[in-house]
């Protein structure tokens, strides 16, 4: 496991984050799992359940809200020791109004999926609080899922300004399909991660999609029809057609990539083309923009202009 003994997971009180914490605790080499959560009440409930489920009292709560950069900075300032790995799992639509702007001037959907995690990693790197791996929860949406009505993000020139426009709401409006905004935001994050891998060669930065996962709460605030399709109807029918899998399977992708160095730093691993489930593969051959180092660095520059 590349000597990974301690892991911090954002969005750890439910869904993929909590299941990942459970699976990691069942791995004997893991000695500490930090549960990054914004609600102490929900975090304590998750911790109690995880101890009961795993028989191991190795969990510790870290209060942080990735929608609030100040909260993230405070959480890092309170950390007493480095962690070996960070799993950037928190995400979703960012509330009922994905394209509305936060007090920091970025879309809610961008804040929850990108900005908070950029702040977290920068602050931790500045204090030398990561020793091994950063794992980002990507999405097949970043290269498009036509079978689910999610188009490939259409980059015009992949300039710094284009990535800034995505983040600050110039590309999308309240009338835009939230999944289009989500796809572009997830693409921005995957590019940022690849750039960070080259700029920090002593650490491993890997993007992996948990895939189409049933029972997650990241899309609870989507418009009614979208929520009905993705969370309820989709959660029942899509697994029958191989378009969704369980939370356990999605979280296992995190654990497998975290613990296996064959998944290279700077890479983006997700399902095969046209599908959000099945074996995970390198995404670069499917979408040339993902492997473009200029695009990666432009995304990195843009996200850092906004923190």
Coordinates of C-alpha atoms in Angstrom, one line a residue:
X1 CA 0.0 0.0 0.0
X2 CA 3.0 2.3 -0.5
X3 CA 3.2 2.8 3.3
X4 CA -0.2 4.5 3.5
X5 CA -1.3 4.4 7.1
X6 CA -3.4 7.5 7.5
X7 CA -6.0 9.0 5.2
X8 CA -8.2 12.1 5.2
X9 CA -11.5 11.9 3.3
X10 CA -13.7 14.8 2.5
X11 CA -17.4 14.3 2.4
X12 CA -16.9 11.4 4.7
X13 CA -20.2 11.2 6.7
X14 CA -22.3 9.5 4.0
X15 CA -22.3 7.8 0.6
X16 CA -19.0 7.1 -1.1
X17 CA -16.9 8.9 1.5
X18 CA -18.3 6.9 4.4
X19 CA -18.1 3.6 2.5
X20 CA -14.5 4.3 1.6
X21 CA -13.7 5.0 5.2
X22 CA -15.3 1.6 6.1
X23 CA -13.3 -0.3 3.5
X24 CA -10.0 1.4 4.4
X25 CA -10.6 0.5 8.1
X26 CA -10.9 -3.1 7.1
X27 CA -7.4 -2.9 5.7
X28 CA -5.0 -3.9 8.5
X29 CA -2.3 -1.5 7.4
X30 CA -4.5 1.6 7.9
X31 CA -4.0 3.1 11.3
X32 CA -6.0 6.4 11.1
X33 CA -8.9 7.6 9.0
X34 CA -9.8 11.3 9.3
X35 CA -13.5 12.0 8.5
X36 CA -13.7 15.4 6.8
X37 CA -17.3 16.6 7.4
X38 CA -19.1 20.0 7.6
X39 CA -21.6 18.9 10.3
X40 CA -20.4 17.7 13.6
X41 CA -23.7 15.9 14.4
X42 CA -23.5 13.9 11.1
X43 CA -19.8 13.3 11.5
X44 CA -20.3 11.8 15.0
X45 CA -23.1 9.6 13.8
X46 CA -20.9 8.4 11.0
X47 CA -18.0 7.8 13.3
X48 CA -20.1 5.7 15.7
X49 CA -21.5 3.6 12.9
X50 CA -18.1 3.1 11.4
X51 CA -16.6 1.9 14.7
X52 CA -19.5 -0.5 15.0
X53 CA -19.2 -1.8 11.4
X54 CA -15.5 -2.3 11.5
X55 CA -14.7 -3.0 15.1
X56 CA -11.8 -0.5 14.9
X57 CA -11.7 2.8 16.8
X58 CA -9.3 4.6 14.3
X59 CA -11.6 7.4 13.1
X60 CA -11.2 11.1 13.9
X61 CA -13.4 14.0 12.9
X62 CA -12.1 17.0 10.9
X63 CA -14.7 19.7 10.6
X64 CA -14.4 21.4 7.2
X65 CA -16.8 22.7 4.6
X66 CA -15.3 22.7 1.1
X67 CA -17.9 25.3 0.1
X68 CA -16.2 27.7 2.5
X69 CA -12.5 28.3 1.9
X70 CA -12.2 29.9 5.4
X71 CA -13.5 26.7 7.0
X72 CA -10.9 24.6 5.0
X73 CA -8.0 26.9 6.1
X74 CA -9.1 26.7 9.7
X75 CA -9.3 22.9 9.5
X76 CA -5.8 22.6 8.1
X77 CA -4.4 25.1 10.7
X78 CA -5.7 22.8 13.4
X79 CA -4.1 19.6 12.0
X80 CA -1.4 18.3 14.4
X81 CA 0.3 15.8 12.1
X82 CA 0.8 14.9 8.4
X83 CA -1.4 12.3 6.7
X84 CA -0.2 9.9 4.1
X85 CA -3.2 10.4 1.7
X86 CA -6.1 12.7 1.0
X87 CA -9.2 11.6 -0.8
X88 CA -11.0 14.5 -2.3
X89 CA -14.4 12.9 -2.4
X90 CA -16.9 15.8 -1.6
X91 CA -18.8 17.0 -4.6
X92 CA -22.2 17.1 -6.2
X93 CA -24.2 20.0 -7.4
X94 CA -23.5 22.4 -4.6
X95 CA -27.1 22.9 -3.6
X96 CA -30.3 23.7 -5.3
X97 CA -28.7 26.5 -7.3
X98 CA -25.6 25.0 -8.9
X99 CA -24.7 28.1 -11.0
X100 CA -25.4 30.7 -8.4
X101 CA -22.3 32.4 -7.0
X102 CA -20.7 32.0 -3.6
X103 CA -19.4 34.9 -1.6
X104 CA -16.0 34.2 -3.2
X105 CA -17.6 34.8 -6.7
X106 CA -17.5 31.2 -8.1
X107 CA -20.4 28.9 -8.9
X108 CA -21.7 26.7 -6.1
X109 CA -21.0 23.6 -8.2
X110 CA -17.4 24.7 -8.8
X111 CA -16.9 25.6 -5.1
X112 CA -17.9 22.1 -3.9
X113 CA -16.1 20.1 -6.6
X114 CA -12.9 22.2 -7.1
X115 CA -12.2 25.4 -5.1
X116 CA -12.5 23.9 -1.6
X117 CA -10.2 21.0 -2.6
X118 CA -7.6 23.3 -4.2
X119 CA -7.5 25.4 -1.0
X120 CA -7.2 22.2 1.1
X121 CA -4.3 20.8 -0.9
X122 CA -2.5 24.1 -1.2
X123 CA -2.7 24.7 2.6
X124 CA -1.6 21.1 3.4
X125 CA 1.3 21.3 0.9
X126 CA 2.4 24.6 2.4
X127 CA 2.5 23.0 5.8
X128 CA 4.0 19.7 4.5
X129 CA 1.0 17.7 5.7
X130 CA 0.8 15.2 2.9
X131 CA 3.4 12.5 2.6
X132 CA 2.2 10.3 -0.3
X133 CA -1.0 10.6 -2.3
X134 CA -3.8 13.0 -3.4
X135 CA -6.7 11.2 -4.9
X136 CA -9.5 13.2 -6.6
X137 CA -13.0 11.8 -7.2
X138 CA -13.4 12.5 -10.9
X139 CA -16.3 11.7 -13.2
X140 CA -16.9 10.1 -16.6
X141 CA -18.9 13.3 -17.3
X142 CA -15.5 15.0 -17.8
X143 CA -15.2 13.1 -21.1
X144 CA -18.9 12.7 -21.7
X145 CA -21.4 9.9 -21.2
X146 CA -23.6 10.1 -24.3
X147 CA -25.7 7.1 -23.2
X148 CA -26.8 9.1 -20.1
X149 CA -27.3 12.3 -22.0
X150 CA -24.1 13.9 -20.8
X151 CA -22.2 15.6 -23.6
X152 CA -18.4 15.9 -23.7
X153 CA -17.4 19.4 -22.4
X154 CA -16.8 21.6 -25.4
X155 CA -13.5 23.5 -24.9
X156 CA -13.0 26.4 -27.3
X157 CA -9.3 27.0 -26.7
X158 CA -8.7 25.7 -23.1
X159 CA -7.2 29.0 -22.2
X160 CA -6.9 30.3 -18.6
X161 CA -9.8 32.7 -19.4
X162 CA -12.0 29.8 -20.5
X163 CA -11.4 27.9 -17.3
X164 CA -12.0 31.1 -15.3
X165 CA -15.3 31.7 -17.2
X166 CA -16.4 28.2 -16.3
X167 CA -15.7 28.8 -12.6
X168 CA -17.2 32.2 -12.2
X169 CA -20.5 31.5 -14.0
X170 CA -19.9 33.2 -17.4
X171 CA -20.2 29.9 -19.3
X172 CA -23.4 28.6 -17.6
X173 CA -26.6 30.3 -16.4
X174 CA -29.5 29.2 -14.2
X175 CA -31.1 27.8 -17.3
X176 CA -28.2 25.6 -18.2
X177 CA -28.3 21.9 -17.6
X178 CA -26.6 21.2 -14.3
X179 CA -24.9 18.2 -15.8
X180 CA -23.2 20.3 -18.4
X181 CA -21.8 22.6 -15.7
X182 CA -20.8 19.5 -13.7
X183 CA -19.0 18.0 -16.6
X184 CA -16.9 21.1 -17.3
X185 CA -16.1 21.6 -13.6
X186 CA -15.0 18.0 -13.3
X187 CA -12.8 18.4 -16.4
X188 CA -11.2 21.5 -14.9
X189 CA -10.4 19.5 -11.8
X190 CA -8.9 16.5 -13.7
X191 CA -6.6 18.9 -15.6
X192 CA -5.6 20.7 -12.4
X193 CA -4.7 17.3 -10.8
X194 CA -2.5 16.4 -13.8
X195 CA -0.7 19.7 -13.6
X196 CA -0.2 19.3 -9.9
X197 CA 1.4 15.9 -10.5
X198 CA 4.1 17.4 -12.7
X199 CA 4.7 20.3 -10.3
X200 CA 4.9 18.1 -7.3
X201 CA 6.8 15.0 -8.4
X202 CA 7.5 13.8 -4.9
X203 CA 3.8 13.1 -4.4
X204 CA 1.2 11.1 -6.3
X205 CA -1.8 12.9 -7.7
X206 CA -4.4 10.6 -9.3
X207 CA -7.9 11.2 -10.5
X208 CA -10.4 8.3 -10.4
X209 CA -14.1 8.3 -11.0
X210 CA -16.2 6.2 -8.6
X211 CA -18.5 5.7 -11.7
X212 CA -22.2 5.8 -11.9
X213 CA -23.1 5.0 -8.3
X214 CA -26.5 4.4 -6.8
X215 CA -27.6 5.7 -3.4
X216 CA -25.2 8.7 -3.3
X217 CA -26.4 12.1 -2.0
X218 CA -24.4 14.4 -4.2
X219 CA -27.3 15.1 -6.6
X220 CA -30.1 15.4 -4.0
X221 CA -30.5 19.1 -4.8
X222 CA -30.8 18.7 -8.6
X223 CA -34.0 19.9 -10.3
X224 CA -36.9 17.5 -9.7
X225 CA -36.8 15.7 -13.1
X226 CA -33.1 15.3 -13.1
X227 CA -33.1 14.0 -9.5
X228 CA -35.9 11.6 -10.4
X229 CA -33.9 10.2 -13.3
X230 CA -30.5 10.0 -11.7
X231 CA -31.4 9.1 -8.1
X232 CA -34.6 7.2 -8.2
X233 CA -35.6 5.8 -11.6
X234 CA -31.9 5.6 -12.6
X235 CA -31.0 4.0 -9.3
X236 CA -33.4 1.1 -10.1
X237 CA -33.2 0.7 -13.8
X238 CA -29.7 1.8 -14.7
X239 CA -28.0 -1.0 -12.8
X240 CA -30.0 -3.5 -14.9
X241 CA -28.4 -2.0 -18.0
X242 CA -24.9 -1.8 -16.6
X243 CA -25.1 2.0 -16.3
X244 CA -24.8 2.2 -12.5
X245 CA -23.3 0.2 -9.7
X246 CA -23.3 0.1 -5.9
X247 CA -21.7 2.5 -3.5
X248 CA -19.5 -0.4 -2.3
X249 CA -18.2 -0.8 -5.9
X250 CA -17.7 3.0 -6.3
X251 CA -15.7 3.3 -3.1
X252 CA -13.7 0.2 -3.9
X253 CA -12.4 2.1 -6.9
X254 CA -10.9 4.7 -4.6
X255 CA -9.3 2.0 -2.4
X256 CA -7.9 0.1 -5.4
X257 CA -6.3 3.2 -7.0
X258 CA -5.0 4.5 -3.7
X259 CA -3.3 1.2 -2.9
X260 CA -2.0 0.2 -6.3
X261 CA 0.9 2.2 -7.8
X262 CA 0.2 1.0 -11.3
X263 CA -2.3 3.9 -11.4
X264 CA 0.3 6.6 -12.3
X265 CA 0.6 10.1 -10.9
X266 CA -1.1 12.6 -13.2
X267 CA -3.4 10.0 -14.6
X268 CA -7.2 10.0 -14.9
X269 CA -8.8 6.6 -14.5
X270 CA -12.5 5.8 -15.1
X271 CA -14.8 3.5 -17.0
X272 CA -14.4 2.5 -20.6
X273 CA -15.7 4.9 -23.2
X274 CA -19.4 5.2 -23.4
X275 CA -20.0 3.7 -20.0
X276 CA -20.0 4.9 -16.3
X277 CA -19.4 1.4 -14.9
X278 CA -17.1 -1.6 -15.4
X279 CA -13.3 -1.9 -15.4
X280 CA -11.4 1.4 -14.9
X281 CA -9.1 2.4 -17.7
X282 CA -6.8 5.3 -18.7
X283 CA -9.0 8.2 -20.0
X284 CA -6.3 10.0 -21.9
X285 CA -6.7 8.0 -25.1
X286 CA -10.4 8.8 -25.2
X287 CA -10.1 12.6 -24.9
X288 CA -6.9 14.2 -26.1
X289 CA -7.5 17.4 -24.1
X290 CA -7.0 15.5 -20.9
X291 CA -3.3 14.7 -21.8
X292 CA -2.5 18.2 -23.1
X293 CA 0.0 19.7 -20.7
X294 CA -0.8 23.3 -21.8
X295 CA -4.5 22.7 -21.0
X296 CA -3.5 21.2 -17.7
X297 CA -1.4 24.1 -16.7
X298 CA -4.0 26.6 -17.9
X299 CA -6.6 25.0 -15.7
X300 CA -4.1 25.0 -12.8
X301 CA -3.4 28.7 -13.2
X302 CA -7.1 29.5 -13.4
X303 CA -8.1 27.6 -10.3
X304 CA -5.3 29.3 -8.4
X305 CA -6.3 32.7 -9.5
X306 CA -9.6 32.1 -7.7
X307 CA -8.2 31.1 -4.2

